[in-house]
mmCIF file of N, CA and C in Angstrom:
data_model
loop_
_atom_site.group_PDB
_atom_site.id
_atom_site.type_symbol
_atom_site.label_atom_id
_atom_site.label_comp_id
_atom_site.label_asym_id
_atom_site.label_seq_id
_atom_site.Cartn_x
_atom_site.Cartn_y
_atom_site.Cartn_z
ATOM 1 N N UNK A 1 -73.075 -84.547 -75.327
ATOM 2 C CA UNK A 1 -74.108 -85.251 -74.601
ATOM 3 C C UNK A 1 -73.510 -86.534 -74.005
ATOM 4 N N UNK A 2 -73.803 -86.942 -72.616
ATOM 5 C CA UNK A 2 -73.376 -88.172 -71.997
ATOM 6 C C UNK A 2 -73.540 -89.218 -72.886
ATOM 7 N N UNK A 3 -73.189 -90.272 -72.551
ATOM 8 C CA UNK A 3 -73.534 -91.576 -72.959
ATOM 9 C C UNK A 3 -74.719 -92.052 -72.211
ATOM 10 N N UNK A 4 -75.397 -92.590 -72.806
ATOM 11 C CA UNK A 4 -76.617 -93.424 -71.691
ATOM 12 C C UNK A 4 -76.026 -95.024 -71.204
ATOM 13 N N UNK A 5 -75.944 -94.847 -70.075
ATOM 14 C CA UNK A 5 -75.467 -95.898 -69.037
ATOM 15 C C UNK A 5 -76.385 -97.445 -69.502
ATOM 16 N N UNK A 6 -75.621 -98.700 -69.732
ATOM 17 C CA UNK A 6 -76.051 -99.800 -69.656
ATOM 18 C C UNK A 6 -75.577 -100.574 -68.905
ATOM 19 N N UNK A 7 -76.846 -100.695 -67.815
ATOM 20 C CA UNK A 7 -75.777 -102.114 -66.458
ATOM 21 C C UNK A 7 -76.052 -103.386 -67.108
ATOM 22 N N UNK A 8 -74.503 -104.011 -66.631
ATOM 23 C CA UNK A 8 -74.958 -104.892 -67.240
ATOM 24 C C UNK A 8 -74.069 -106.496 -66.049
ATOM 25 N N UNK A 9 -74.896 -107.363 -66.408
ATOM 26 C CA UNK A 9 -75.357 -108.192 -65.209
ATOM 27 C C UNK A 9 -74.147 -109.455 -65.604
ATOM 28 N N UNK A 10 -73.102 -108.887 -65.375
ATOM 29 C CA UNK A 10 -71.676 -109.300 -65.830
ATOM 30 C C UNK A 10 -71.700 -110.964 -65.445
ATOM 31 N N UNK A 11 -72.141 -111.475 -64.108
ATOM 32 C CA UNK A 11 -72.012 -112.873 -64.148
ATOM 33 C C UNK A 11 -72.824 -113.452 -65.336
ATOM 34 N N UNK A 12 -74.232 -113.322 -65.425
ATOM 35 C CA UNK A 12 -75.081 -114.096 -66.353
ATOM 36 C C UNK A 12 -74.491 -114.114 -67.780
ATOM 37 N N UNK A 13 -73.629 -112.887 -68.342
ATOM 38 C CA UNK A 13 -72.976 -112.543 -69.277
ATOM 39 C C UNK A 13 -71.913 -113.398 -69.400
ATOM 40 N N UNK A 14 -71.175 -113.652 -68.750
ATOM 41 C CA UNK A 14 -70.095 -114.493 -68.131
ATOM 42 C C UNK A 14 -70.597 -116.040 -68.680
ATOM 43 N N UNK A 15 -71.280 -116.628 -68.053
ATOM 44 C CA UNK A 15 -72.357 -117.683 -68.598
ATOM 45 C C UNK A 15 -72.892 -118.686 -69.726
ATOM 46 N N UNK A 16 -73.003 -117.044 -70.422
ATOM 47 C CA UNK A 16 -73.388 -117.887 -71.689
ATOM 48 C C UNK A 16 -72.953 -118.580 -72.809
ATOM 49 N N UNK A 17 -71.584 -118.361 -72.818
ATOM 50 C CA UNK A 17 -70.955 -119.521 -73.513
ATOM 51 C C UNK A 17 -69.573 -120.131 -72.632
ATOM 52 N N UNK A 18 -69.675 -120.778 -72.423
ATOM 53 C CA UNK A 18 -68.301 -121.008 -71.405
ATOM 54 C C UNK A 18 -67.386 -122.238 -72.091
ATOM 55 N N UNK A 19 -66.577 -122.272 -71.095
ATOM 56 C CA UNK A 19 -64.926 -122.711 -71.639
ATOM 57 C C UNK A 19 -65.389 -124.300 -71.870
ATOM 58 N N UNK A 20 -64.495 -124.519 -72.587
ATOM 59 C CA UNK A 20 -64.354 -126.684 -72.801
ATOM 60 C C UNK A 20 -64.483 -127.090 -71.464
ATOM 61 N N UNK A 21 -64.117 -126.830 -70.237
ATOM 62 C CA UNK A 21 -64.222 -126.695 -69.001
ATOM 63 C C UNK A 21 -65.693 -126.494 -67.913
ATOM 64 N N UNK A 22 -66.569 -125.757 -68.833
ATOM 65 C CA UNK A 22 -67.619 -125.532 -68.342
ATOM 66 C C UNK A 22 -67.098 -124.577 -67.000
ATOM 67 N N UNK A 23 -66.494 -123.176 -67.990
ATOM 68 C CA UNK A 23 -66.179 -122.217 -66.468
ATOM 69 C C UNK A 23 -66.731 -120.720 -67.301
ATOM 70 N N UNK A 24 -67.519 -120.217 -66.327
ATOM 71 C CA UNK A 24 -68.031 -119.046 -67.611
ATOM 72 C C UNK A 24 -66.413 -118.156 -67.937
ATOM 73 N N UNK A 25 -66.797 -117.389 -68.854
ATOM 74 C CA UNK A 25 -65.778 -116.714 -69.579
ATOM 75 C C UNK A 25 -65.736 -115.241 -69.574
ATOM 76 N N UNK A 26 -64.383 -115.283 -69.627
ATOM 77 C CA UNK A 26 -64.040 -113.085 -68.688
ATOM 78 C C UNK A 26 -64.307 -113.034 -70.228
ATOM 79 N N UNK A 27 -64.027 -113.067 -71.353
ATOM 80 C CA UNK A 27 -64.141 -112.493 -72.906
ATOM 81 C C UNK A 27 -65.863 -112.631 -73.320
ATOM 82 N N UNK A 28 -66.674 -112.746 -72.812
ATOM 83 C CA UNK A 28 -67.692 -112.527 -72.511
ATOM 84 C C UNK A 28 -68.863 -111.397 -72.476
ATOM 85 N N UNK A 29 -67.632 -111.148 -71.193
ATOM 86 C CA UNK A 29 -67.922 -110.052 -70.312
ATOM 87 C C UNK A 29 -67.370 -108.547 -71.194
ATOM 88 N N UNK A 30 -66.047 -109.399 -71.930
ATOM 89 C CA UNK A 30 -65.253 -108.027 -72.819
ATOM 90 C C UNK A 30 -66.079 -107.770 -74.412
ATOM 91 N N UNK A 31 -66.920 -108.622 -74.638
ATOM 92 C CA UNK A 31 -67.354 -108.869 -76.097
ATOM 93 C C UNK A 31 -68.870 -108.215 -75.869
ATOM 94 N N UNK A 32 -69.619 -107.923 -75.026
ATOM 95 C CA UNK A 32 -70.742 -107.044 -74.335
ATOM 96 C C UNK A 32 -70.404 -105.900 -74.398
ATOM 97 N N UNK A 33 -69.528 -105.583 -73.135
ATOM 98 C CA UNK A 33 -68.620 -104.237 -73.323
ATOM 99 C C UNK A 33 -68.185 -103.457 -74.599
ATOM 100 N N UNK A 34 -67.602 -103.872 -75.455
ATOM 101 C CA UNK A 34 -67.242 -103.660 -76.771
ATOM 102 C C UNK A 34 -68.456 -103.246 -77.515
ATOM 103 N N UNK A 35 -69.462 -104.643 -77.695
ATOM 104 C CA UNK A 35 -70.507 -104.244 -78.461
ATOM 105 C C UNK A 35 -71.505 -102.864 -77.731
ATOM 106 N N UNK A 36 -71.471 -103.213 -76.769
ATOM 107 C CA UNK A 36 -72.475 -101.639 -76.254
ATOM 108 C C UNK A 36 -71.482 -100.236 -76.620
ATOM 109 N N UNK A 37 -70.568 -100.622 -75.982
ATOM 110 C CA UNK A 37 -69.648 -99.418 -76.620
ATOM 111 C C UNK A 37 -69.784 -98.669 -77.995
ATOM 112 N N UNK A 38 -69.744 -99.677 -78.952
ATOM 113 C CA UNK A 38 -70.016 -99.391 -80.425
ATOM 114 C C UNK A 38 -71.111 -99.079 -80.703
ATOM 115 N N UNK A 39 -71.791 -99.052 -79.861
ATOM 116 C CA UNK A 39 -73.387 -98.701 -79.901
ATOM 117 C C UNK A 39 -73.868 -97.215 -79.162
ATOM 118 N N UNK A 40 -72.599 -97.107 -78.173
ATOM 119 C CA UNK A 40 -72.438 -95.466 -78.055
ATOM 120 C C UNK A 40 -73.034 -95.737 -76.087
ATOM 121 N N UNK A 41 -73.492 -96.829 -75.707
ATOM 122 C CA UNK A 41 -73.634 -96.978 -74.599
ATOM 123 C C UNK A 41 -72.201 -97.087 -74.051
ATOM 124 N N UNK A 42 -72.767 -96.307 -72.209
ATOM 125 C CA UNK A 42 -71.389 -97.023 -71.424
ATOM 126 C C UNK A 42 -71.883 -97.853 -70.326
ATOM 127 N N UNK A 43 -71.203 -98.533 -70.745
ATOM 128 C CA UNK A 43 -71.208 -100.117 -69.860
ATOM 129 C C UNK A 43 -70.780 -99.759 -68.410
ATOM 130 N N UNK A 44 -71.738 -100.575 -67.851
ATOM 131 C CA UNK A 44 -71.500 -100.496 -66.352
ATOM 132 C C UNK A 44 -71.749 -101.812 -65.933
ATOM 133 N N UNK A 45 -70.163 -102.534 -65.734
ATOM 134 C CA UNK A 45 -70.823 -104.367 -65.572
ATOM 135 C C UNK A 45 -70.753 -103.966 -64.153
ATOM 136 N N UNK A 46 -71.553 -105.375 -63.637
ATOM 137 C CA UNK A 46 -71.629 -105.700 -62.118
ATOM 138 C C UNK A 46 -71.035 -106.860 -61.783
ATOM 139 N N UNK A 47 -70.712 -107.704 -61.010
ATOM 140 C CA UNK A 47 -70.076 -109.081 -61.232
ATOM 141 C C UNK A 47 -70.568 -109.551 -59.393
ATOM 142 N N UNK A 48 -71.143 -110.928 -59.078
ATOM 143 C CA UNK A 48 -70.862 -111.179 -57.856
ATOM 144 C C UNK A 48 -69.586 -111.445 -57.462
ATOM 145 N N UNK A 49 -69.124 -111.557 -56.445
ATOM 146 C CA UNK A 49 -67.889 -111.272 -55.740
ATOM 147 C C UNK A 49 -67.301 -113.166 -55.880
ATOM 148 N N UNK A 50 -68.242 -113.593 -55.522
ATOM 149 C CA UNK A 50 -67.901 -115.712 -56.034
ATOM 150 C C UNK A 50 -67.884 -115.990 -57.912
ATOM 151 N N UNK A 51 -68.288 -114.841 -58.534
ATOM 152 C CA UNK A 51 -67.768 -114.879 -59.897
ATOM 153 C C UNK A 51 -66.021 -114.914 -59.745
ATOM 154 N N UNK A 52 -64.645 -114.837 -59.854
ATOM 155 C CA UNK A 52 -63.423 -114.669 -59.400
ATOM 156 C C UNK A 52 -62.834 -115.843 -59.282
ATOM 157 N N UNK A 53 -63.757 -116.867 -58.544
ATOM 158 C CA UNK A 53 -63.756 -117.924 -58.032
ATOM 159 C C UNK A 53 -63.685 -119.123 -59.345
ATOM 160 N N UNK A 54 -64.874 -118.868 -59.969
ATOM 161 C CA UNK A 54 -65.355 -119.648 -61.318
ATOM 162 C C UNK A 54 -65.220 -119.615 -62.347
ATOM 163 N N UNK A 55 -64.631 -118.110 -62.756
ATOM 164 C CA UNK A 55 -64.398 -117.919 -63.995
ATOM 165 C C UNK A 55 -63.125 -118.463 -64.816
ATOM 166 N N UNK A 56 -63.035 -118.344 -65.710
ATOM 167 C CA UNK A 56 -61.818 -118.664 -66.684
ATOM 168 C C UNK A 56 -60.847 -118.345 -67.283
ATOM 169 N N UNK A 57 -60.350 -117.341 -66.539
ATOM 170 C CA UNK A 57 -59.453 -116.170 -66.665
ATOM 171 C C UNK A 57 -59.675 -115.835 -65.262
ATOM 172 N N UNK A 58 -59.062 -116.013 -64.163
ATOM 173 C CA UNK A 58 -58.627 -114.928 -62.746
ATOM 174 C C UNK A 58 -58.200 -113.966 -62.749
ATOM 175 N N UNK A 59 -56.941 -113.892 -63.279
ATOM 176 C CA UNK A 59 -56.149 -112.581 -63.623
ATOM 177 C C UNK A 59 -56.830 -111.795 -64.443
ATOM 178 N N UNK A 60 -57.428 -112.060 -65.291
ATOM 179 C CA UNK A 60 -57.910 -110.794 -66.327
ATOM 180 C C UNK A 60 -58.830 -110.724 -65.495
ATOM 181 N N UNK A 61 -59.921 -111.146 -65.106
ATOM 182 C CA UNK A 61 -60.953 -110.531 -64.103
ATOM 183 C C UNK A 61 -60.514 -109.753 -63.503
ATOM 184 N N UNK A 62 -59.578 -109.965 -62.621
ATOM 185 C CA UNK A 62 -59.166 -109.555 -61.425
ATOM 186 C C UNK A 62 -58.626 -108.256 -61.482
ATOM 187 N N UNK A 63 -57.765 -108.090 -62.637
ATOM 188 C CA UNK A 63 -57.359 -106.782 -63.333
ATOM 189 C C UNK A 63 -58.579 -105.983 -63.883
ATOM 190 N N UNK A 64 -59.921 -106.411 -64.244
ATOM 191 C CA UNK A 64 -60.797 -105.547 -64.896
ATOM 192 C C UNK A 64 -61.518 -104.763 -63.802
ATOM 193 N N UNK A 65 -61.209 -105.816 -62.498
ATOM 194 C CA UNK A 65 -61.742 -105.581 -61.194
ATOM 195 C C UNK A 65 -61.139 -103.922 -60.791
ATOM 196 N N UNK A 66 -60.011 -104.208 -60.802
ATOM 197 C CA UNK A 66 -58.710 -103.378 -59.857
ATOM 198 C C UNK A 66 -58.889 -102.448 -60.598
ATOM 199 N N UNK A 67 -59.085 -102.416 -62.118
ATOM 200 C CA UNK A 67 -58.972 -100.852 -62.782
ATOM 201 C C UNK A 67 -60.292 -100.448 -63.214
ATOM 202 N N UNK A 68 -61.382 -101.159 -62.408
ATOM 203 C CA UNK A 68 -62.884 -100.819 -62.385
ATOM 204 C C UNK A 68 -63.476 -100.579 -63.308
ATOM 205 N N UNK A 69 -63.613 -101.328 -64.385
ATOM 206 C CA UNK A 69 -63.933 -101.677 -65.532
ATOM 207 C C UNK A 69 -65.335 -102.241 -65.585
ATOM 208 N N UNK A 70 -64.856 -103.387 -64.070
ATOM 209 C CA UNK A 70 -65.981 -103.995 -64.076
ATOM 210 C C UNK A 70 -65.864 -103.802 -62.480
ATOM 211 N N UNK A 71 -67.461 -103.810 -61.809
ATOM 212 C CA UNK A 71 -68.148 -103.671 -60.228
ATOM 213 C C UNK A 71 -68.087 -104.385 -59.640
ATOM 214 N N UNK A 72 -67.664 -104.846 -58.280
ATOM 215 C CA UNK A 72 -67.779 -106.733 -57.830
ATOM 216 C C UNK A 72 -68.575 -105.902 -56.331
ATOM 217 N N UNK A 73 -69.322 -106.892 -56.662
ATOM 218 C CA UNK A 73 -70.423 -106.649 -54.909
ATOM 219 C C UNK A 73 -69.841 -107.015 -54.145
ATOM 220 N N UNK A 74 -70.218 -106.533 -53.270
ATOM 221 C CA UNK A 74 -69.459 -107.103 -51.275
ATOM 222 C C UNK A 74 -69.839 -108.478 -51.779
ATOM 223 N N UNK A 75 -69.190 -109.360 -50.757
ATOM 224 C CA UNK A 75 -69.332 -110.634 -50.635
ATOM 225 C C UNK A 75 -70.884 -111.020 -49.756
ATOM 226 N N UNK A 76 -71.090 -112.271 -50.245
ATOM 227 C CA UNK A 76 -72.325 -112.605 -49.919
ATOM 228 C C UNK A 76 -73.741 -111.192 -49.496
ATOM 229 N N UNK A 77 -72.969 -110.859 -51.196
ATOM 230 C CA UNK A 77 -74.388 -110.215 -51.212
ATOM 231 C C UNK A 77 -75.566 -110.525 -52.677
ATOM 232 N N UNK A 78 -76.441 -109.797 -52.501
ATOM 233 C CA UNK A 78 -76.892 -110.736 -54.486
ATOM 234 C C UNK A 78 -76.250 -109.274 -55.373
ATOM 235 N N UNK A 79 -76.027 -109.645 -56.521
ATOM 236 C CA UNK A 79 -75.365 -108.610 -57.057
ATOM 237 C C UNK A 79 -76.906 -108.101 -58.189
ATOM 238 N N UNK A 80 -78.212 -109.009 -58.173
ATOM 239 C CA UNK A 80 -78.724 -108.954 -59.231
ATOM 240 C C UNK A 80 -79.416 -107.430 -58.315
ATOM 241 N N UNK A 81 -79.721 -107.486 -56.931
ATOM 242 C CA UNK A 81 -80.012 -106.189 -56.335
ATOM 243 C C UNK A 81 -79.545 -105.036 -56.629
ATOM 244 N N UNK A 82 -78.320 -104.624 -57.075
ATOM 245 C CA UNK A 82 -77.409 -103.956 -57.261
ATOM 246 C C UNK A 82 -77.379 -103.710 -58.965
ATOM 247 N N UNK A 83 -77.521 -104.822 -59.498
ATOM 248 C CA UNK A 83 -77.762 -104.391 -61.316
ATOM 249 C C UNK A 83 -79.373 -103.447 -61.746
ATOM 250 N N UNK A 84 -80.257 -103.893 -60.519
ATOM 251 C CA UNK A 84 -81.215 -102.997 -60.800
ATOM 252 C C UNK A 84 -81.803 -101.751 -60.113
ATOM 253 N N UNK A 85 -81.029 -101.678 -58.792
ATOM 254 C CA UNK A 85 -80.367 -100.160 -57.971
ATOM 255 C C UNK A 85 -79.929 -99.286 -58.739
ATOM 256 N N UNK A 86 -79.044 -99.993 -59.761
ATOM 257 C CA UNK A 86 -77.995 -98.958 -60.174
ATOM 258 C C UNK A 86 -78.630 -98.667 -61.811
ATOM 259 N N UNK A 87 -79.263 -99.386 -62.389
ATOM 260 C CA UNK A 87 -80.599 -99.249 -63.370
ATOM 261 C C UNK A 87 -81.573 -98.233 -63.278
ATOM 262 N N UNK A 88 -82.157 -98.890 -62.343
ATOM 263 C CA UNK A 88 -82.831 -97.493 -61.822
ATOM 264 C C UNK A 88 -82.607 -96.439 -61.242
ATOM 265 N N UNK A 89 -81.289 -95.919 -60.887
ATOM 266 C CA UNK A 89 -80.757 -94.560 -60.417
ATOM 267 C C UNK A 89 -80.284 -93.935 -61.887
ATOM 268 N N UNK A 90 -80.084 -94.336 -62.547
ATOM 269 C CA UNK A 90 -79.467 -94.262 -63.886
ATOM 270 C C UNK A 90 -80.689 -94.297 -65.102
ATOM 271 N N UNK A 91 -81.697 -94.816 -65.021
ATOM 272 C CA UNK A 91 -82.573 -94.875 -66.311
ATOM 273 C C UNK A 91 -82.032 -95.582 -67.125
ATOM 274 N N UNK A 92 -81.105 -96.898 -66.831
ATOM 275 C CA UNK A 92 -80.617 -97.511 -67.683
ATOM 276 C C UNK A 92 -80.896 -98.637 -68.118
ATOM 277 N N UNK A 93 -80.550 -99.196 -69.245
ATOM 278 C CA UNK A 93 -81.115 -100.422 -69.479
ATOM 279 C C UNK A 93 -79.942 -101.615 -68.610
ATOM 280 N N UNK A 94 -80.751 -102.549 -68.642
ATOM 281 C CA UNK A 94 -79.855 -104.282 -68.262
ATOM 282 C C UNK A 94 -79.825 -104.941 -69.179
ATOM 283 N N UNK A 95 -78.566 -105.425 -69.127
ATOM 284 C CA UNK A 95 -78.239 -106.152 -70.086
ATOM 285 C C UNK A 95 -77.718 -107.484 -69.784
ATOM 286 N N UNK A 96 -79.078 -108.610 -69.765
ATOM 287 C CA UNK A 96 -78.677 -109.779 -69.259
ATOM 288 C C UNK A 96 -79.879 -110.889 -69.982
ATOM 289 N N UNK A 97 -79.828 -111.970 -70.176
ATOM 290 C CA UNK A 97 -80.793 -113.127 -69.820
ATOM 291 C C UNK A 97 -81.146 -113.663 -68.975
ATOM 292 N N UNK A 98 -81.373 -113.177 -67.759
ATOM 293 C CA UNK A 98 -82.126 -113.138 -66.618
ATOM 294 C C UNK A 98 -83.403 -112.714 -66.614
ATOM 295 N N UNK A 99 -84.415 -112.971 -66.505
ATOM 296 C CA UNK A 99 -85.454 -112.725 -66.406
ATOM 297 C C UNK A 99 -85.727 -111.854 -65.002
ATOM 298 N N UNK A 100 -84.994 -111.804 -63.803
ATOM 299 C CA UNK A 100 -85.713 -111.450 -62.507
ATOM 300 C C UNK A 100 -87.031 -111.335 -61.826
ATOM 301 N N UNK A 101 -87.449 -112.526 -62.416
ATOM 302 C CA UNK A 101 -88.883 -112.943 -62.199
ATOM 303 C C UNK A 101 -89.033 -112.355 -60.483
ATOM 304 N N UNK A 102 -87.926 -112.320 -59.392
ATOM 305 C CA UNK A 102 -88.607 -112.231 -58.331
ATOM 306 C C UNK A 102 -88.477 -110.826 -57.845
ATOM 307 N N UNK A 103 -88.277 -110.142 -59.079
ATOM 308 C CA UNK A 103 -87.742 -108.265 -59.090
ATOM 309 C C UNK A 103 -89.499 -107.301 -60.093
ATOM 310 N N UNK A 104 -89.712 -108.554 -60.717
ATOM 311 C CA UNK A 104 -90.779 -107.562 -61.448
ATOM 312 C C UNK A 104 -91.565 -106.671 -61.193
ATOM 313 N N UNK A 105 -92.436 -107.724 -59.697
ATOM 314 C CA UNK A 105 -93.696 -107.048 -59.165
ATOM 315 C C UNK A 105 -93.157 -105.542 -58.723
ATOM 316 N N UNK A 106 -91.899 -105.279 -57.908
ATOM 317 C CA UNK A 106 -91.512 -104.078 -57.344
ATOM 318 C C UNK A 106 -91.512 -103.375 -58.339
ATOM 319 N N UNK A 107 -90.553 -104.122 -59.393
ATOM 320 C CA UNK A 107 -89.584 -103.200 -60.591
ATOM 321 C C UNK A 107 -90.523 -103.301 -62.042
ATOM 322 N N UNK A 108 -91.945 -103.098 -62.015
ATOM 323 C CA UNK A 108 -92.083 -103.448 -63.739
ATOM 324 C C UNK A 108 -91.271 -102.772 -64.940
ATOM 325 N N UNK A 109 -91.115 -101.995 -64.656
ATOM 326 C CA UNK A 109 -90.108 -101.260 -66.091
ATOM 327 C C UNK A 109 -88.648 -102.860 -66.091
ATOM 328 N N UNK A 110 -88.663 -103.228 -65.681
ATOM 329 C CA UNK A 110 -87.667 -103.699 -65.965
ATOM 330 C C UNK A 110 -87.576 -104.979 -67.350
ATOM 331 N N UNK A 111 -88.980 -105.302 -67.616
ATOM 332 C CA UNK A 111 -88.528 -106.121 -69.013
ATOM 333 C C UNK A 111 -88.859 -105.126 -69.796
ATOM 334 N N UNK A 112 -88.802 -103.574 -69.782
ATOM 335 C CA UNK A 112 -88.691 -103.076 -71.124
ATOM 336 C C UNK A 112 -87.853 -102.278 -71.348
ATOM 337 N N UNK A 113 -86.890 -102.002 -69.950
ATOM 338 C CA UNK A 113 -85.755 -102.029 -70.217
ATOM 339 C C UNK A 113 -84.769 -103.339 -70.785
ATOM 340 N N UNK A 114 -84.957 -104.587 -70.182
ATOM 341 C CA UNK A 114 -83.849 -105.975 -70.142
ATOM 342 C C UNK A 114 -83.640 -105.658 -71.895
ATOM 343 N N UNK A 115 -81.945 -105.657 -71.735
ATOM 344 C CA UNK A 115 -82.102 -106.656 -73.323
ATOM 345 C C UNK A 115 -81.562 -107.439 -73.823
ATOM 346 N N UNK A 116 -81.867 -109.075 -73.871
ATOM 347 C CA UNK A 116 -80.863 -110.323 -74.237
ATOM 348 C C UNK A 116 -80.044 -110.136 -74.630
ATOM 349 N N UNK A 117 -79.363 -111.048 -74.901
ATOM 350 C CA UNK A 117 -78.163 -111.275 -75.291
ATOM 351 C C UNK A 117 -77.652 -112.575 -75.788
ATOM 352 N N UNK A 118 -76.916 -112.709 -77.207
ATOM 353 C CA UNK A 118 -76.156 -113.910 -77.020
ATOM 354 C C UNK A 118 -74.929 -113.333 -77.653
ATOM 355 N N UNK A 119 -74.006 -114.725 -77.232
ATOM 356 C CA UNK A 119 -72.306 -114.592 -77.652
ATOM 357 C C UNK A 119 -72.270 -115.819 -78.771
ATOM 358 N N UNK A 120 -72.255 -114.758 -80.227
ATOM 359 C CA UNK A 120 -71.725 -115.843 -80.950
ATOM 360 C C UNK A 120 -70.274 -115.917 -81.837
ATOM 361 N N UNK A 121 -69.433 -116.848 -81.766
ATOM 362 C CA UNK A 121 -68.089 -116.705 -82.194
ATOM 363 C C UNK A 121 -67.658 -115.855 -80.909
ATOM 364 N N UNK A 122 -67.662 -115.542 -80.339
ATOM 365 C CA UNK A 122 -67.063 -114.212 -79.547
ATOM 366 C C UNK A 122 -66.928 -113.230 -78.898
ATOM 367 N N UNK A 123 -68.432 -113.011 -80.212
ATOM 368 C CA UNK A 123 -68.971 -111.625 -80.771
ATOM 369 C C UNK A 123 -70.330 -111.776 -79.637
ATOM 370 N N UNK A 124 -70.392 -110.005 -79.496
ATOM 371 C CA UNK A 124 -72.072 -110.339 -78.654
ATOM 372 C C UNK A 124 -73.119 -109.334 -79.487
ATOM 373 N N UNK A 125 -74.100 -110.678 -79.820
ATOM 374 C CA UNK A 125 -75.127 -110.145 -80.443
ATOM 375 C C UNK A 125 -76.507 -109.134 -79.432
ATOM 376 N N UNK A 126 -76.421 -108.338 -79.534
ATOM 377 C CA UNK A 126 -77.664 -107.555 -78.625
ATOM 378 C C UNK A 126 -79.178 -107.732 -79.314
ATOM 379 N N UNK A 127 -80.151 -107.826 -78.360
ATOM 380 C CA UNK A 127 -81.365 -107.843 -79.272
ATOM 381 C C UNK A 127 -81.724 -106.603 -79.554
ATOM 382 N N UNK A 128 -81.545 -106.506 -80.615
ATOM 383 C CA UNK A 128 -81.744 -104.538 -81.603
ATOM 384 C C UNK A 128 -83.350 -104.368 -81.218
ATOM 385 N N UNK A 129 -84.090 -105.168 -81.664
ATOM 386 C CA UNK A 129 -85.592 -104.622 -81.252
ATOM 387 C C UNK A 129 -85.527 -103.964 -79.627
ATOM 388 N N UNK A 130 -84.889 -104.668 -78.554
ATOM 389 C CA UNK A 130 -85.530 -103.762 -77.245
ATOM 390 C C UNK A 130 -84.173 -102.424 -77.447
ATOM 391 N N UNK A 131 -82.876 -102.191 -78.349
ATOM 392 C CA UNK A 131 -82.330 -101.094 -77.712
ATOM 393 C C UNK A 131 -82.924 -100.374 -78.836
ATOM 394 N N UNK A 132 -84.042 -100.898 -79.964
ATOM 395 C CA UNK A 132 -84.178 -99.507 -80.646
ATOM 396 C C UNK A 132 -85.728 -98.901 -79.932
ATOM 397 N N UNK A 133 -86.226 -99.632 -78.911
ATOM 398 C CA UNK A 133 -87.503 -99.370 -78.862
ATOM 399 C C UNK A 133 -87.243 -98.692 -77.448
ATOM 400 N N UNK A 134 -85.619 -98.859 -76.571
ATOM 401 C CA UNK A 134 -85.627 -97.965 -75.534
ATOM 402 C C UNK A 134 -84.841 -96.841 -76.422
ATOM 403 N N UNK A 135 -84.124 -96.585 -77.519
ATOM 404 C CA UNK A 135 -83.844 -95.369 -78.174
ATOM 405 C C UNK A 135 -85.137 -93.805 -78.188
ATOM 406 N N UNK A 136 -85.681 -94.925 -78.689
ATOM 407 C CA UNK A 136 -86.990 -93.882 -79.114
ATOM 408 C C UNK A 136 -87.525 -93.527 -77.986
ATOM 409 N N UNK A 137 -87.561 -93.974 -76.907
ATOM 410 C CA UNK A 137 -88.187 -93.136 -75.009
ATOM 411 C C UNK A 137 -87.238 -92.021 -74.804
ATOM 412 N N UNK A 138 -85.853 -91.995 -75.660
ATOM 413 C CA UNK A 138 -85.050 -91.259 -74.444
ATOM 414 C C UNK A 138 -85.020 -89.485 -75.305
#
């Protein structure tokens, strides 16, 4: 049986704990990945294309880029369009702290798909209540 696809909204991920620097962080992005993985999801990050720019690691981005690991949107485009395109072609959940307050009215399934997130030590904690309560739909 496939894996069930989780997009996941790689800048905001990026974000949430960032460097002494205040630059979000590519290990982040790898500590999401990992944890969904272990969880039997496959990760499908998205990244805006001015993420590259900001982050804290170039090269490792840039390499996760090239061996498509992770998605980078055309330039000056929104990438959050694209995390929930590709959500909804997929039946998948998002995986971000974004709210997309200006996506709801179109998209309501989408806060019962969303499911927070924090990075602690490293490590990324998922909120278990929304992936056990989208377990049980599928």
């Amino acid at each position: 049986m496939p894996k069930r696809i989780a997009v996941v909204d790689g800048a905001n991920i990026a974000y949430i704990e960032q460097s002494q620097q205040g630059d979000p962080k590519v290990a982040n992005i790898r500590a999401v990945r990992a944890a969904l993985e272990e969880k039997g999801y496959q990760p499908l990050v998205i990244v805006d294309a001015s993420l590259v720019y900001e982050i804290d690691d170039r090269p490792q981005l840039e390499q996760l880029i090239d061996e498509q690991v992770v998605r980078q949107v055309p330039a000056n485009t929104n990438a959050d369009y694209f995390v929930i395109q590709m959500a909804a072609e997929y039946n998948a959940l998002i995986i971000s702290n974004d709210l997309y307050d200006s996506y709801q009215k179109a998209h309501p399934w989408i806060e019962k798909r969303r499911v927070p997130v924090m990075i602690i030590r490293g490590h990324a904690e998922l909120y278990e209540p929304k992936l056990e309560e989208n377990r049980e739909q599928d």
